[in-house]
Amino acid sequence: MAALCLGLVGMAVVTDLTATDAGSAEAQPTAEVHKNAGRVADAQQAKASAERTERADALFERAVKSTEVASDLRVAAAELESRRRAADAEAAKQAAEQKAAEVKATSADRIAKAKAAAKAEKAAELAADREEVGTPTTTRASEPAAPAPSTGPSEAELAATAQQAADAKQAADTKTWMDAAKAKNDAAAASASAPVGEPWVSLAQCESSGDWAINSGNGYYGGLQFNLGTWRSYGGQGLPNDNSPAQQIEIAKRVQAKQGWGAWPACSRKIGLR
């Protein structure tokens, strides 16, 4: 009986030992699987992180390139704007020089015409003087003409003397006229070069683009666009555009004092004068 009990106990111990070895054998492959799965997951995370980093680098590089392109475009636009302004300034300079040349040519033509008229007038006067000197004195029919004294100057000498006097008078008159014309031109040039104050510069810029010598062809003249009726009724001489800016402004001040800024309705409102 005792032997039977010992045998049963031994079998139980062997069975437990066998079960324990089997469990250990099964547990060992399971741990390896978990370890491999962890390695795979780590590899996948590393790969995803690398891909994210690569995408971020690509986006950053693209942003840098876009910034560089935008900067280049801004530089190019600034350069184009600078060239455009330089071209506009050069065109304005050439237009001003051409206008000055036209004004100068017009003034020279007027002076030449005035000189020609003065010469013609003097020539007519000289011709009249010669006729007067060369006409013999009439006598009454009932009285014989007195004989010319033999010691007096001859008729040719009298004519030569008269011619010399006429030439001297013509030279003196011509010099006087030329001095007066030069003084007038100098005064006009000084007046034209004098600074023109506000608000007339802004008003002229609005009315005529600042062209004080413009003839618009629509009955209005000069930098402040006078019509002839207004110009002459306030003391203006000649055409407004033939006068200096200072002279045009002087007449404009008279108009403004009488009519107010409403004499230039659109532009005076545009530049804030009313």
Coordinates of C-alpha atoms in Angstrom, one line a residue:
M1 CA 0.0 0.0 0.0
A2 CA 2.8 2.3 0.9
A3 CA 4.6 1.4 -2.2
L4 CA 1.5 2.2 -4.3
C5 CA 1.2 5.7 -2.7
L6 CA 4.8 6.4 -3.4
G7 CA 4.3 5.4 -7.0
L8 CA 1.4 7.8 -7.5
V9 CA 3.3 10.7 -5.9
G10 CA 6.2 10.1 -8.3
M11 CA 4.0 10.1 -11.3
A12 CA 2.4 13.4 -10.2
V13 CA 5.8 15.0 -9.9
V14 CA 6.9 13.8 -13.3
T15 CA 3.6 15.1 -14.8
D16 CA 4.2 18.6 -13.3
L17 CA 7.7 18.7 -14.5
T18 CA 6.6 17.8 -18.0
A19 CA 3.9 20.4 -18.0
T20 CA 6.4 23.1 -16.8
D21 CA 8.9 22.2 -19.5
A22 CA 6.1 22.4 -22.2
G23 CA 5.0 25.8 -21.0
S24 CA 8.5 27.2 -21.0
A25 CA 9.0 25.9 -24.6
E26 CA 5.7 27.6 -25.7
A27 CA 6.6 30.9 -23.9
Q28 CA 10.0 31.2 -25.6
P29 CA 8.7 31.6 -29.2
T30 CA 6.0 34.1 -28.1
A31 CA 8.6 36.5 -26.6
E32 CA 10.7 36.3 -29.8
V33 CA 7.6 37.3 -31.8
H34 CA 6.9 40.3 -29.6
K35 CA 10.5 41.4 -29.9
N36 CA 10.4 41.2 -33.7
A37 CA 7.2 43.0 -33.8
G38 CA 8.7 45.8 -31.7
R39 CA 11.7 46.0 -34.1
V40 CA 9.3 46.3 -37.1
A41 CA 7.3 49.0 -35.4
D42 CA 10.5 50.9 -34.5
A43 CA 11.7 50.6 -38.1
Q44 CA 8.4 51.8 -39.4
Q45 CA 8.4 54.8 -37.1
A46 CA 12.0 55.6 -38.1
K47 CA 11.0 55.4 -41.8
A48 CA 8.0 57.7 -41.2
S49 CA 10.1 60.2 -39.3
A50 CA 12.6 60.2 -42.1
E51 CA 9.9 60.8 -44.7
R52 CA 8.5 63.6 -42.6
T53 CA 11.9 65.2 -42.3
E54 CA 12.5 64.8 -46.0
R55 CA 9.1 66.4 -46.8
A56 CA 9.8 69.3 -44.4
D57 CA 13.3 69.8 -46.0
A58 CA 11.7 69.9 -49.5
L59 CA 9.0 72.4 -48.3
F60 CA 11.7 74.6 -46.7
E61 CA 13.8 74.5 -49.9
R62 CA 10.8 75.4 -52.0
A63 CA 9.9 78.3 -49.6
V64 CA 13.5 79.6 -49.8
K65 CA 13.4 79.4 -53.6
S66 CA 10.0 81.2 -53.7
T67 CA 11.5 83.9 -51.4
E68 CA 14.5 84.3 -53.7
V69 CA 12.2 84.6 -56.8
A70 CA 10.0 87.1 -55.0
S71 CA 13.1 89.1 -54.1
D72 CA 14.4 89.0 -57.6
L73 CA 11.0 90.1 -58.9
R74 CA 10.9 93.1 -56.5
V75 CA 14.4 94.1 -57.6
A76 CA 13.5 93.8 -61.2
A77 CA 10.3 95.9 -60.7
A78 CA 12.3 98.5 -58.8
E79 CA 14.8 98.7 -61.7
L80 CA 12.0 99.0 -64.3
E81 CA 10.4 101.8 -62.2
S82 CA 13.7 103.6 -61.9
R83 CA 14.2 103.4 -65.7
R84 CA 10.7 104.5 -66.4
R85 CA 11.1 107.6 -64.2
A86 CA 14.5 108.4 -65.8
A87 CA 12.9 108.1 -69.2
D88 CA 10.0 110.3 -68.2
A89 CA 12.4 112.9 -66.8
E90 CA 14.5 112.8 -70.0
A91 CA 11.3 113.2 -72.1
A92 CA 10.2 116.2 -70.0
K93 CA 13.6 117.8 -70.2
Q94 CA 13.7 117.4 -74.0
A95 CA 10.1 118.8 -74.2
A96 CA 11.2 121.8 -72.1
E97 CA 14.3 122.4 -74.2
Q98 CA 12.2 122.2 -77.4
K99 CA 9.6 124.6 -76.0
A100 CA 12.4 127.0 -75.0
A101 CA 13.9 126.8 -78.5
E102 CA 10.5 127.5 -80.0
V103 CA 10.0 130.5 -77.7
K104 CA 13.5 131.8 -78.5
A105 CA 12.9 131.3 -82.3
T106 CA 9.5 133.1 -82.0
S107 CA 11.1 136.0 -80.1
A108 CA 13.9 136.3 -82.7
D109 CA 11.4 136.3 -85.5
R110 CA 9.4 139.1 -83.8
I111 CA 12.5 141.1 -83.3
A112 CA 13.6 140.6 -86.9
K113 CA 10.1 141.7 -88.1
A114 CA 10.2 144.7 -85.8
K115 CA 13.6 145.7 -87.1
A116 CA 12.5 145.3 -90.7
A117 CA 9.4 147.5 -90.0
A118 CA 11.6 150.1 -88.3
K119 CA 14.0 150.1 -91.2
A120 CA 11.1 150.5 -93.7
E121 CA 9.7 153.4 -91.6
K122 CA 13.1 155.1 -91.5
A123 CA 13.6 154.6 -95.2
A124 CA 10.2 156.2 -95.8
E125 CA 11.2 159.1 -93.6
L126 CA 14.5 159.5 -95.4
A127 CA 12.8 159.5 -98.8
A128 CA 10.4 162.2 -97.6
D129 CA 13.3 164.2 -96.3
R130 CA 15.2 163.9 -99.5
E131 CA 12.2 165.0 -101.6
E132 CA 11.8 168.0 -99.3
V133 CA 15.5 169.0 -99.6
G134 CA 15.6 168.5 -103.4
T135 CA 12.4 170.5 -104.2
P136 CA 13.2 174.0 -105.4
T137 CA 11.6 177.0 -103.8
T138 CA 8.7 178.4 -105.9
T139 CA 8.5 182.1 -106.7
R140 CA 5.7 184.3 -107.7
A141 CA 5.2 184.7 -111.4
S142 CA 5.5 188.5 -111.2
E143 CA 8.9 188.5 -109.5
P144 CA 12.0 187.0 -111.0
A145 CA 13.9 184.4 -109.0
A146 CA 16.9 185.8 -107.1
P147 CA 20.1 184.5 -108.3
A148 CA 21.9 182.1 -106.0
P149 CA 24.9 183.5 -104.4
S150 CA 28.1 182.2 -105.9
T151 CA 29.7 181.8 -102.5
G152 CA 27.0 179.5 -100.9
P153 CA 27.0 175.7 -100.9
S154 CA 25.9 174.0 -104.0
E155 CA 22.8 171.9 -104.3
A156 CA 24.8 168.7 -104.2
E157 CA 26.5 169.8 -101.0
L158 CA 23.1 170.6 -99.4
A159 CA 21.8 167.1 -100.4
A160 CA 24.9 165.4 -99.1
T161 CA 24.6 167.3 -95.8
A162 CA 20.9 166.4 -95.5
Q163 CA 21.8 162.7 -96.3
Q164 CA 24.4 162.7 -93.5
A165 CA 22.0 164.2 -91.1
A166 CA 19.3 161.6 -92.0
D167 CA 21.8 158.7 -91.7
A168 CA 22.9 159.9 -88.3
K169 CA 19.3 160.3 -87.2
Q170 CA 18.5 156.8 -88.4
A171 CA 21.5 155.3 -86.7
A172 CA 20.6 157.0 -83.4
D173 CA 16.9 156.0 -83.7
T174 CA 17.9 152.4 -84.5
K175 CA 20.3 152.2 -81.5
T176 CA 17.6 153.7 -79.2
W177 CA 15.1 151.1 -80.5
M178 CA 17.5 148.2 -80.1
D179 CA 18.4 149.3 -76.6
A180 CA 14.8 149.5 -75.7
A181 CA 14.1 146.0 -77.2
K182 CA 17.1 144.5 -75.4
A183 CA 15.9 146.0 -72.1
K184 CA 12.4 144.6 -72.6
N185 CA 13.8 141.2 -73.5
D186 CA 16.1 141.2 -70.5
A187 CA 13.2 142.2 -68.2
A188 CA 11.0 139.5 -69.7
A189 CA 13.8 136.9 -69.2
A190 CA 14.4 138.0 -65.6
S191 CA 10.7 137.8 -64.9
A192 CA 10.4 134.4 -66.5
S193 CA 13.3 133.0 -64.5
A194 CA 11.9 134.5 -61.2
P195 CA 10.4 131.9 -58.9
V196 CA 6.6 131.4 -59.2
G197 CA 4.9 130.9 -55.9
E198 CA 1.9 128.8 -54.8
P199 CA -0.9 128.3 -55.3
W200 CA -0.4 129.4 -58.9
V201 CA 2.1 126.7 -59.7
S202 CA -0.4 124.0 -58.6
L203 CA -3.2 125.8 -60.4
A204 CA -1.2 126.0 -63.6
Q205 CA -0.2 122.3 -63.3
C206 CA -3.9 121.4 -63.1
E207 CA -5.0 123.8 -65.9
S208 CA -2.2 123.4 -68.4
S209 CA 0.2 120.8 -67.1
G210 CA 2.4 123.7 -66.0
D211 CA 3.0 124.9 -69.6
W212 CA 2.9 128.7 -69.3
A213 CA 3.5 129.2 -73.1
I214 CA 0.7 126.9 -74.3
N215 CA -2.0 127.9 -76.9
S216 CA -4.6 125.2 -76.3
G217 CA -6.4 126.0 -79.6
N218 CA -9.8 126.3 -77.9
G219 CA -9.7 130.0 -77.1
Y220 CA -7.7 129.6 -73.8
Y221 CA -4.0 130.6 -73.4
G222 CA -1.1 130.4 -71.0
G223 CA -0.5 128.4 -67.8
L224 CA -3.7 129.6 -66.2
Q225 CA -5.8 129.3 -69.3
F226 CA -7.1 132.9 -69.8
N227 CA -9.6 133.7 -72.5
L228 CA -8.7 136.9 -74.4
G229 CA -11.7 138.8 -73.0
T230 CA -10.8 138.3 -69.4
W231 CA -7.1 138.8 -70.1
R232 CA -7.5 142.2 -71.8
S233 CA -10.3 143.4 -69.4
Y234 CA -7.9 143.1 -66.5
G235 CA -5.0 144.8 -68.2
G236 CA -3.2 142.0 -70.1
Q237 CA -1.2 142.9 -73.2
G238 CA -0.9 140.7 -76.3
L239 CA -1.6 137.0 -75.9
P240 CA -1.4 135.5 -72.4
N241 CA 1.0 132.7 -73.5
D242 CA 3.4 135.3 -74.9
N243 CA 3.8 136.8 -71.5
S244 CA 6.1 135.5 -68.7
P245 CA 4.7 133.4 -65.8
A246 CA 5.0 136.4 -63.4
Q247 CA 3.0 138.6 -65.8
Q248 CA 0.3 135.9 -66.1
I249 CA 0.1 135.6 -62.3
E250 CA -0.2 139.4 -61.9
I251 CA -3.3 139.4 -64.1
A252 CA -4.6 136.2 -62.4
K253 CA -4.3 138.0 -59.0
R254 CA -6.5 140.8 -60.3
V255 CA -9.1 138.3 -61.6
Q256 CA -9.0 136.4 -58.3
A257 CA -9.5 139.5 -56.3
K258 CA -12.6 140.4 -58.4
Q259 CA -14.1 137.0 -59.1
G260 CA -12.6 134.7 -56.5
W261 CA -11.3 131.2 -57.1
G262 CA -14.5 130.5 -59.0
A263 CA -12.8 131.9 -62.1
W264 CA -11.0 128.5 -62.2
P265 CA -13.9 126.3 -61.0
A266 CA -12.7 122.8 -61.5
C267 CA -9.0 123.1 -60.7
S268 CA -9.4 125.4 -57.7
R269 CA -11.7 122.8 -56.2
K270 CA -9.4 120.0 -57.1
I271 CA -6.4 121.5 -55.4
G272 CA -8.4 122.6 -52.3
L273 CA -8.6 126.4 -52.8
R274 CA -12.4 126.3 -52.2

